[in-house]
Amino acid sequence: MKRIILPLAAALLLCGCAEDRSQVLKVYNWSDYIDEEVIPEFEAWYEEQTGEKVKVIYQTFDINETMLSKIEKGHEDYDVVCPSDYIIERMLRSDLLLPLDRNFGSTPNYIDENLSPYIRSCFDKMDGNGKNANDYSVGYMWGTTGILYNAKYVTDEEASTWDIIRNPKFADKIFIKDSARDVYSQIILKLKEKDIAEGKVDIDQLMNYTSDEDIAAVEQYMKQAKELVAGWEADFGKDQMVQELGWVNLTWSGDGVWAIDEAAEQGVDLRYSLPKEGFTVWFDGWVIPKFAQNVKAASYWINFMSRPDIVIRNVEATGYVSVSGAPEVREAFTDEEFEPVDLSYFFSPADTAVCANPVLYPDKADINRSTQEHDWGENTEKLITMWSRVKGDNANVFTYVFIFAALAAVSIAAIVVNARKNRRRRSRRRR
Ligand code: SPD
């Protein structure tokens, strides 16, 4: 009997019969980046549209590079993933993505009905080695990288430059996104400020400056900033700002909007600036990795995420702004409390004066001061190593004393436990 059961169990394990992958959708997204109630709604909608069942397995990441290394190794069979622009470019160049099948039968194609022309043109600018990013990815949220600051301690003037992260007045009150590429891009804009003003450097070209000399200059700048930094954060900076534990946060606009709204309820005045030296606009988009096992459900997921009512709920839950240029979305985020902004680039040529939150939807004049990031290919490694050198030894002498004391305590505890066990064993043997 044993002889039959064991091989059978092994075979079951090997063929993965426990899980029918056509009924499972594995989604890998940034943390805090969705209204979680839309996940079961997708499952019901998918069944309604296709007559097929699907169960979503939803996992999250905080840093683009963590997500990428999992996919690159091919050990994970995620069906749909949400990387940022320069990572999408990298994935395209390394043939890691499948083209998106837009054939949804009788289900409407929400993707192409609603995509903002601005986002489409930014995706066109990605260099996918002959492949157009719009054929392989669909934008989800987008935004800017800027400075979130507490107006009680920081003036608008002080927050108008990236140099605020080296301003000693804010020592131990500064939080910086743990995102090497985003920080590098803003600091190189700062360092080349004069060359840009004199027309010697084009800011779009600047995003490809990866020489050892440029990386060293940013490293030196960031090592000075580090002396004042209270923390490198992936997601917790916004809370620190709301609680006034941080006064300055180099962050993304969506976290800025979330923090500004939360803080306002507690009477804290947080603001967001786009520094005068220029800044980057970023885009996160859905892609289907080549190791995906349920391509059909992945395409439907992307389509569902583009449906205007779902878009509105995700924006409201996260503070981030959707790539959707649908009129319903524009209406939902129009409010007379805001000054009009020129959003003709984003919605339609007629939208030159829309009363919308400028942190969510920057004015055309601001967008004209921005640029977008690109893949660095092999040079990425130099950046990652530089970043760990910058953050690396953030520990002071107390940290080392603490680590030493903790290790000593664990070793002593292990010795005591072992000695007791031996004593018990010896006395058992004696009995
Ligand atoms: N908590 C979700 C944050 C996602 C923001 N993505 C920004 C990427 C910038 N490169």
Short mmCIF file of C-alpha atoms and ligand atoms in Angstrom, two decimals:
data_model
loop_
_atom_site.label_atom_id
_atom_site.label_comp_id
_atom_site.label_asym_id
_atom_site.label_seq_id
_atom_site.Cartn_x
_atom_site.Cartn_y
_atom_site.Cartn_z
CA MET A 1 0.00 0.00 0.00
CA LYS A 2 2.77 2.39 1.08
CA ARG A 3 4.45 1.67 -2.25
CA ILE A 4 1.43 3.13 -4.15
CA ILE A 5 0.57 6.10 -1.91
CA LEU A 6 4.01 7.71 -1.77
CA PRO A 7 4.64 7.96 -5.55
CA LEU A 8 1.07 9.17 -6.01
CA ALA A 9 1.52 11.97 -3.47
CA ALA A 10 4.80 12.98 -5.10
CA ALA A 11 3.17 13.06 -8.54
CA LEU A 12 0.32 15.19 -7.21
CA LEU A 13 2.82 17.61 -5.75
CA LEU A 14 4.88 17.76 -8.92
CA CYS A 15 2.00 18.41 -11.30
CA GLY A 16 0.56 20.97 -8.89
CA CYS A 17 -2.88 19.37 -9.17
CA ALA A 18 -3.81 21.15 -5.96
CA GLU A 19 -4.10 24.38 -7.96
CA ASP A 20 -5.69 24.84 -11.38
CA ARG A 21 -3.80 27.89 -12.67
CA SER A 22 -6.58 28.88 -15.07
CA GLN A 23 -8.63 29.63 -11.96
CA VAL A 24 -5.92 31.62 -10.18
CA LEU A 25 -4.62 35.11 -10.95
CA LYS A 26 -1.38 36.14 -9.26
CA VAL A 27 -1.12 39.92 -8.98
CA TYR A 28 2.06 41.67 -7.78
CA ASN A 29 1.55 45.36 -7.01
CA TRP A 30 3.04 48.15 -4.90
CA SER A 31 1.84 48.26 -1.31
CA ASP A 32 -0.94 50.76 -0.44
CA TYR A 33 -1.83 51.01 -4.11
CA ILE A 34 -5.40 49.78 -4.49
CA ASP A 35 -8.81 49.86 -2.86
CA GLU A 36 -8.71 46.22 -1.68
CA GLU A 37 -12.48 45.87 -2.03
CA VAL A 38 -12.15 45.95 -5.81
CA ILE A 39 -10.28 42.61 -5.75
CA PRO A 40 -13.31 40.37 -4.97
CA GLU A 41 -15.36 42.57 -7.29
CA PHE A 42 -12.95 41.69 -10.09
CA GLU A 43 -13.45 37.98 -9.38
CA ALA A 44 -17.24 38.36 -9.68
CA TRP A 45 -16.96 40.57 -12.80
CA TYR A 46 -14.58 38.12 -14.49
CA GLU A 47 -17.03 35.28 -13.98
CA GLU A 48 -19.88 37.43 -15.30
CA GLN A 49 -17.90 38.38 -18.43
CA THR A 50 -16.30 35.02 -19.24
CA GLY A 51 -18.33 32.40 -17.37
CA GLU A 52 -15.04 31.32 -15.74
CA LYS A 53 -14.04 31.42 -12.09
CA VAL A 54 -10.86 33.06 -10.87
CA LYS A 55 -9.29 33.56 -7.44
CA VAL A 56 -6.88 36.48 -7.06
CA ILE A 57 -3.69 35.98 -5.10
CA TYR A 58 -2.56 39.52 -4.33
CA GLN A 59 1.01 40.26 -3.19
CA THR A 60 2.84 43.54 -2.72
CA PHE A 61 6.32 45.08 -2.97
CA ASP A 62 7.83 48.41 -1.89
CA ILE A 63 10.75 48.83 -4.24
CA ASN A 64 10.85 48.34 -8.01
CA GLU A 65 14.20 46.57 -7.91
CA THR A 66 12.96 43.90 -5.45
CA MET A 67 10.08 43.09 -7.76
CA LEU A 68 12.31 43.04 -10.85
CA SER A 69 14.87 40.66 -9.41
CA LYS A 70 12.09 38.14 -8.58
CA ILE A 71 10.75 38.29 -12.13
CA GLU A 72 14.18 38.23 -13.76
CA LYS A 73 15.11 35.03 -11.93
CA GLY A 74 11.95 33.42 -13.33
CA HIS A 75 11.19 31.78 -9.99
CA GLU A 76 7.85 33.55 -9.66
CA ASP A 77 4.92 33.03 -11.99
CA TYR A 78 3.10 36.30 -11.39
CA ASP A 79 0.45 36.95 -14.03
CA VAL A 80 0.27 40.71 -13.78
CA VAL A 81 2.76 43.12 -12.24
CA CYS A 82 2.97 46.91 -11.84
CA PRO A 83 6.51 48.26 -12.42
CA SER A 84 7.57 51.86 -13.01
CA ASP A 85 8.47 53.34 -16.40
CA TYR A 86 12.23 52.70 -16.45
CA ILE A 87 11.66 49.13 -15.24
CA ILE A 88 9.05 48.53 -17.97
CA GLU A 89 11.69 49.71 -20.43
CA ARG A 90 14.22 47.31 -18.97
CA MET A 91 11.74 44.41 -19.05
CA LEU A 92 10.95 45.15 -22.69
CA ARG A 93 14.62 45.23 -23.58
CA SER A 94 15.23 41.90 -21.87
CA ASP A 95 12.21 40.25 -23.52
CA LEU A 96 10.50 39.67 -20.20
CA LEU A 97 7.04 40.86 -21.29
CA LEU A 98 4.18 39.46 -23.32
CA PRO A 99 2.23 41.74 -25.67
CA LEU A 100 -1.19 42.67 -24.35
CA ASP A 101 -4.13 40.93 -26.04
CA ARG A 102 -6.87 43.55 -26.28
CA ASN A 103 -9.50 41.16 -27.58
CA PHE A 104 -12.13 41.19 -24.84
CA GLY A 105 -15.02 39.74 -26.86
CA SER A 106 -18.23 41.53 -25.90
CA THR A 107 -16.59 43.17 -22.85
CA PRO A 108 -15.82 46.86 -23.50
CA ASN A 109 -12.17 47.81 -23.93
CA TYR A 110 -11.82 50.36 -21.09
CA ILE A 111 -8.09 50.66 -21.67
CA ASP A 112 -8.08 52.36 -25.04
CA GLU A 113 -11.36 54.19 -24.49
CA ASN A 114 -9.91 56.18 -21.61
CA LEU A 115 -6.12 56.44 -21.69
CA SER A 116 -4.90 60.04 -21.44
CA PRO A 117 -3.09 61.22 -24.61
CA TYR A 118 -0.27 62.53 -22.40
CA ILE A 119 0.34 59.11 -20.87
CA ARG A 120 0.20 57.45 -24.29
CA SER A 121 2.86 59.85 -25.57
CA CYS A 122 5.10 59.26 -22.52
CA PHE A 123 4.88 55.50 -23.04
CA ASP A 124 5.75 56.09 -26.72
CA LYS A 125 8.98 57.73 -25.51
CA MET A 126 10.14 54.58 -23.69
CA ASP A 127 12.89 52.86 -25.60
CA GLY A 128 11.92 49.20 -25.68
CA ASN A 129 14.50 48.14 -28.24
CA GLY A 130 12.07 48.35 -31.14
CA LYS A 131 9.01 47.51 -29.06
CA ASN A 132 6.42 50.16 -28.23
CA ALA A 133 5.63 50.21 -24.50
CA ASN A 134 1.95 50.89 -25.27
CA ASP A 135 1.69 47.41 -26.82
CA TYR A 136 3.09 45.69 -23.73
CA SER A 137 1.91 47.77 -20.79
CA VAL A 138 -1.00 49.89 -19.64
CA GLY A 139 -0.51 52.79 -17.28
CA TYR A 140 -2.07 52.54 -13.79
CA MET A 141 -1.07 55.58 -11.72
CA TRP A 142 1.36 58.40 -12.42
CA GLY A 143 2.74 61.38 -10.56
CA THR A 144 5.74 63.52 -9.74
CA THR A 145 8.66 63.35 -7.32
CA GLY A 146 8.78 66.43 -5.12
CA ILE A 147 9.11 67.83 -1.61
CA LEU A 148 6.39 67.39 1.01
CA TYR A 149 6.93 69.86 3.86
CA ASN A 150 5.40 71.14 7.07
CA ALA A 151 4.55 74.84 6.64
CA LYS A 152 4.90 75.47 10.39
CA TYR A 153 8.66 74.83 10.24
CA VAL A 154 9.57 75.20 6.55
CA THR A 155 9.02 78.21 4.30
CA ASP A 156 7.81 77.88 0.70
CA GLU A 157 11.15 79.39 -0.34
CA GLU A 158 13.15 76.73 1.55
CA ALA A 159 11.05 74.00 -0.04
CA SER A 160 11.53 75.36 -3.55
CA THR A 161 14.91 73.64 -4.01
CA TRP A 162 16.22 70.07 -3.73
CA ASP A 163 18.94 71.57 -1.56
CA ILE A 164 16.47 71.48 1.32
CA ILE A 165 17.72 67.96 2.03
CA ARG A 166 21.13 69.48 2.91
CA ASN A 167 19.71 72.33 5.00
CA PRO A 168 21.03 71.87 8.58
CA LYS A 169 17.96 73.66 9.94
CA PHE A 170 16.06 70.41 9.32
CA ALA A 171 18.54 67.94 10.82
CA ASP A 172 16.82 64.69 11.87
CA LYS A 173 13.52 65.87 10.42
CA ILE A 174 14.14 64.73 6.85
CA PHE A 175 12.78 61.54 5.29
CA ILE A 176 13.86 60.40 1.85
CA LYS A 177 12.32 57.78 -0.42
CA ASP A 178 14.43 54.65 -0.53
CA SER A 179 14.38 54.77 -4.32
CA ALA A 180 17.85 55.10 -5.82
CA ARG A 181 16.69 56.07 -9.30
CA ASP A 182 14.20 58.70 -8.17
CA VAL A 183 16.66 60.35 -5.79
CA TYR A 184 19.52 60.23 -8.30
CA SER A 185 17.39 61.88 -10.98
CA GLN A 186 16.42 64.85 -8.80
CA ILE A 187 19.96 65.38 -7.47
CA ILE A 188 21.57 65.30 -10.91
CA LEU A 189 19.03 67.97 -11.93
CA LYS A 190 20.20 70.00 -8.92
CA LEU A 191 23.89 69.47 -9.70
CA LYS A 192 23.53 70.44 -13.36
CA GLU A 193 21.25 73.39 -12.62
CA LYS A 194 23.68 75.95 -14.05
CA ASP A 195 24.39 73.93 -17.22
CA ILE A 196 20.65 73.49 -17.78
CA ALA A 197 20.00 77.23 -17.35
CA GLU A 198 22.79 78.03 -19.83
CA GLY A 199 21.33 75.57 -22.34
CA LYS A 200 24.45 73.34 -22.18
CA VAL A 201 22.49 70.34 -20.95
CA ASP A 202 19.11 69.03 -22.04
CA ILE A 203 17.11 67.66 -19.10
CA ASP A 204 15.83 64.67 -21.07
CA GLN A 205 19.42 63.70 -21.93
CA LEU A 206 20.42 64.20 -18.32
CA MET A 207 18.37 61.18 -17.28
CA ASN A 208 20.94 59.03 -19.11
CA TYR A 209 23.98 60.54 -17.38
CA THR A 210 25.60 57.50 -15.80
CA SER A 211 29.32 58.33 -15.91
CA ASP A 212 31.44 57.43 -12.88
CA GLU A 213 32.02 61.14 -12.37
CA ASP A 214 28.28 61.95 -12.23
CA ILE A 215 27.53 59.02 -9.95
CA ALA A 216 30.37 60.12 -7.65
CA ALA A 217 29.01 63.68 -7.54
CA VAL A 218 25.54 62.47 -6.54
CA GLU A 219 27.10 60.12 -3.98
CA GLN A 220 29.01 62.97 -2.39
CA TYR A 221 25.88 65.14 -2.30
CA MET A 222 23.81 62.38 -0.75
CA LYS A 223 26.45 61.60 1.87
CA GLN A 224 26.15 65.20 3.03
CA ALA A 225 22.35 64.91 3.07
CA LYS A 226 22.57 61.64 4.99
CA GLU A 227 24.00 63.44 8.02
CA LEU A 228 20.58 65.13 8.39
CA VAL A 229 18.36 62.23 7.36
CA ALA A 230 16.00 60.70 9.93
CA GLY A 231 15.08 57.77 7.70
CA TRP A 232 14.99 56.19 4.23
CA GLU A 233 11.43 55.16 3.65
CA ALA A 234 9.41 53.16 1.18
CA ASP A 235 5.99 53.89 2.62
CA PHE A 236 6.17 55.17 6.20
CA GLY A 237 7.33 58.73 5.41
CA LYS A 238 3.78 59.98 4.95
CA ASP A 239 2.80 58.89 8.49
CA GLN A 240 5.90 60.53 9.95
CA MET A 241 4.94 63.75 8.21
CA VAL A 242 1.34 63.63 9.46
CA GLN A 243 2.57 63.08 13.03
CA GLU A 244 5.03 65.98 12.58
CA LEU A 245 7.97 63.67 13.32
CA GLY A 246 9.27 64.67 9.91
CA TRP A 247 9.16 68.16 8.46
CA VAL A 248 10.61 67.44 5.02
CA ASN A 249 10.03 64.41 2.83
CA LEU A 250 11.49 63.79 -0.62
CA THR A 251 8.57 61.76 -1.88
CA TRP A 252 6.02 60.93 -4.57
CA SER A 253 2.98 63.11 -5.19
CA GLY A 254 0.48 60.38 -4.25
CA ASP A 255 1.99 60.01 -0.78
CA GLY A 256 1.95 63.80 -0.65
CA VAL A 257 -1.80 64.00 -1.37
CA TRP A 258 -2.58 61.27 1.17
CA ALA A 259 -0.49 62.99 3.87
CA ILE A 260 -1.83 66.48 3.14
CA ASP A 261 -5.44 65.23 3.49
CA GLU A 262 -4.75 63.25 6.68
CA ALA A 263 -2.76 66.11 8.24
CA ALA A 264 -5.46 68.67 7.45
CA GLU A 265 -7.89 66.72 9.63
CA GLN A 266 -5.48 67.19 12.53
CA GLY A 267 -4.85 70.85 11.83
CA VAL A 268 -1.36 70.20 10.40
CA ASP A 269 -0.45 72.25 7.31
CA LEU A 270 1.50 70.04 4.89
CA ARG A 271 2.35 71.28 1.39
CA TYR A 272 4.01 69.83 -1.71
CA SER A 273 6.49 71.58 -3.97
CA LEU A 274 8.02 70.84 -7.36
CA PRO A 275 11.54 72.31 -7.00
CA LYS A 276 12.76 75.00 -9.34
CA GLU A 277 15.68 72.91 -10.67
CA GLY A 278 13.18 70.54 -12.38
CA PHE A 279 11.83 67.14 -11.38
CA THR A 280 10.72 63.81 -12.80
CA VAL A 281 7.28 62.60 -13.74
CA TRP A 282 6.89 58.84 -13.23
CA PHE A 283 4.38 56.22 -14.43
CA ASP A 284 3.56 52.78 -13.04
CA GLY A 285 1.93 50.40 -15.48
CA TRP A 286 0.49 46.89 -15.64
CA VAL A 287 2.51 44.31 -17.54
CA ILE A 288 2.22 40.56 -18.14
CA PRO A 289 5.57 38.82 -17.51
CA LYS A 290 6.59 36.05 -19.88
CA PHE A 291 6.39 33.51 -17.00
CA ALA A 292 2.68 34.30 -16.47
CA GLN A 293 0.36 31.29 -16.27
CA ASN A 294 -3.00 33.00 -16.64
CA VAL A 295 -2.65 35.53 -19.42
CA LYS A 296 -6.39 35.78 -20.09
CA ALA A 297 -7.34 36.76 -16.54
CA ALA A 298 -4.32 39.11 -16.44
CA SER A 299 -5.62 41.01 -19.51
CA TYR A 300 -9.08 41.23 -18.00
CA TRP A 301 -7.58 42.52 -14.74
CA ILE A 302 -5.84 45.33 -16.63
CA ASN A 303 -9.06 46.17 -18.43
CA PHE A 304 -11.05 46.17 -15.17
CA MET A 305 -8.49 48.48 -13.54
CA SER A 306 -9.12 50.95 -16.37
CA ARG A 307 -12.91 51.05 -15.84
CA PRO A 308 -13.73 54.63 -14.72
CA ASP A 309 -15.65 53.73 -11.51
CA ILE A 310 -12.81 51.41 -10.42
CA VAL A 311 -10.26 54.11 -11.30
CA ILE A 312 -12.08 56.63 -9.10
CA ARG A 313 -12.17 54.26 -6.12
CA ASN A 314 -8.48 53.39 -6.41
CA VAL A 315 -7.54 57.07 -6.60
CA GLU A 316 -9.68 57.89 -3.58
CA ALA A 317 -8.18 55.04 -1.56
CA THR A 318 -4.53 55.67 -2.37
CA GLY A 319 -4.06 59.41 -3.01
CA TYR A 320 -2.39 58.57 -6.34
CA VAL A 321 -3.70 59.77 -9.67
CA SER A 322 -4.84 57.54 -12.48
CA VAL A 323 -3.64 57.61 -16.09
CA SER A 324 -7.30 57.68 -17.11
CA GLY A 325 -8.40 60.69 -19.11
CA ALA A 326 -12.08 59.66 -18.93
CA PRO A 327 -14.54 62.57 -18.48
CA GLU A 328 -16.08 60.80 -15.42
CA VAL A 329 -12.66 60.79 -13.78
CA ARG A 330 -12.08 64.47 -14.55
CA GLU A 331 -15.51 65.31 -13.10
CA ALA A 332 -14.87 63.26 -9.95
CA PHE A 333 -11.71 65.21 -9.17
CA THR A 334 -12.89 68.67 -10.12
CA ASP A 335 -13.66 70.90 -7.16
CA GLU A 336 -14.31 74.65 -7.08
CA GLU A 337 -12.12 74.92 -3.94
CA PHE A 338 -9.06 74.64 -6.23
CA GLU A 339 -7.67 77.31 -8.55
CA PRO A 340 -7.98 76.41 -12.26
CA VAL A 341 -5.05 74.51 -13.75
CA ASP A 342 -4.20 73.97 -17.39
CA LEU A 343 -4.81 70.26 -17.99
CA SER A 344 -5.16 70.48 -21.75
CA TYR A 345 -2.13 68.19 -22.09
CA PHE A 346 -3.82 65.48 -20.00
CA PHE A 347 -7.56 65.45 -20.78
CA SER A 348 -8.43 67.33 -23.97
CA PRO A 349 -7.33 70.58 -25.67
CA ALA A 350 -10.43 72.29 -24.22
CA ASP A 351 -9.36 71.61 -20.61
CA THR A 352 -7.21 74.70 -20.14
CA ALA A 353 -8.80 75.72 -16.82
CA VAL A 354 -9.88 72.78 -14.68
CA CYS A 355 -10.39 73.32 -10.93
CA ALA A 356 -8.34 70.34 -9.75
CA ASN A 357 -5.78 69.59 -7.03
CA PRO A 358 -2.44 70.63 -8.60
CA VAL A 359 -0.55 68.02 -6.57
CA LEU A 360 -2.58 65.32 -8.32
CA TYR A 361 -2.77 67.07 -11.67
CA PRO A 362 0.17 69.46 -12.22
CA ASP A 363 -0.37 72.50 -14.42
CA LYS A 364 0.96 72.31 -17.97
CA ALA A 365 3.62 74.92 -17.11
CA ASP A 366 5.00 72.58 -14.41
CA ILE A 367 4.91 69.56 -16.69
CA ASN A 368 7.06 71.58 -19.11
CA ARG A 369 9.80 71.66 -16.42
CA SER A 370 9.77 67.90 -15.97
CA THR A 371 11.43 64.90 -17.54
CA GLN A 372 11.05 61.11 -17.36
CA GLU A 373 13.44 58.35 -16.27
CA HIS A 374 14.90 55.62 -18.48
CA ASP A 375 16.54 52.27 -18.02
CA TRP A 376 20.29 52.43 -17.41
CA GLY A 377 20.98 48.89 -18.63
CA GLU A 378 24.28 47.54 -17.30
CA ASN A 379 25.03 50.78 -15.49
CA THR A 380 22.15 50.15 -13.08
CA GLU A 381 24.51 48.07 -10.95
CA LYS A 382 26.79 51.10 -10.40
CA LEU A 383 23.81 53.06 -9.12
CA ILE A 384 22.64 50.32 -6.76
CA THR A 385 26.13 49.92 -5.31
CA MET A 386 26.46 53.68 -4.85
CA TRP A 387 23.08 53.77 -3.10
CA SER A 388 24.06 51.07 -0.63
CA ARG A 389 27.30 52.94 0.07
CA VAL A 390 25.26 56.09 0.80
CA LYS A 391 22.76 54.37 3.10
CA GLY A 392 25.17 51.67 4.21
CA ASP A 393 26.71 52.64 7.46
CA ASN A 394 23.90 54.63 8.91
CA ALA A 395 24.58 53.01 12.26
CA ASN A 396 26.20 54.98 15.07
CA VAL A 397 28.21 53.59 17.96
CA PHE A 398 25.03 52.91 20.00
CA THR A 399 23.65 50.77 17.19
CA TYR A 400 26.80 48.60 17.29
CA VAL A 401 26.68 48.36 21.10
CA PHE A 402 23.00 47.37 20.86
CA ILE A 403 23.68 44.71 18.19
CA PHE A 404 26.62 43.34 20.22
CA ALA A 405 24.52 43.20 23.41
CA ALA A 406 21.63 41.48 21.58
CA LEU A 407 23.99 38.87 20.06
CA ALA A 408 25.60 38.26 23.44
CA ALA A 409 22.15 37.83 25.08
CA VAL A 410 21.05 35.34 22.38
CA SER A 411 24.29 33.33 22.75
CA ILE A 412 24.03 33.22 26.55
CA ALA A 413 20.37 32.14 26.31
CA ALA A 414 21.32 29.37 23.85
CA ILE A 415 24.11 28.14 26.18
CA VAL A 416 21.75 28.10 29.19
CA VAL A 417 19.00 26.25 27.28
CA ASN A 418 21.51 23.71 25.97
CA ALA A 419 23.01 23.13 29.39
CA ARG A 420 19.52 22.52 30.83
CA LYS A 421 18.69 20.08 28.03
CA ASN A 422 21.94 18.17 28.60
CA ARG A 423 21.27 18.04 32.33
CA ARG A 424 17.75 16.67 31.69
CA ARG A 425 19.08 14.17 29.16
CA ARG A 426 21.77 13.00 31.60
CA SER A 427 19.27 12.59 34.45
CA ARG A 428 16.85 10.69 32.14
CA ARG A 429 19.67 8.36 31.13
CA ARG A 430 20.55 7.86 34.78
CA ARG A 431 16.95 6.81 35.57
N1 SPD B 1 2.59 53.01 -2.26
C1 SPD B 1 2.62 52.92 -3.67
C2 SPD B 1 3.67 53.80 -4.29
C3 SPD B 1 3.86 53.62 -5.75
C4 SPD B 1 4.56 54.78 -6.34
N2 SPD B 1 5.31 54.49 -7.46
C5 SPD B 1 6.21 55.51 -7.75
C6 SPD B 1 7.35 55.03 -8.55
C7 SPD B 1 8.34 56.09 -8.88
N3 SPD B 1 9.44 55.59 -9.63
#
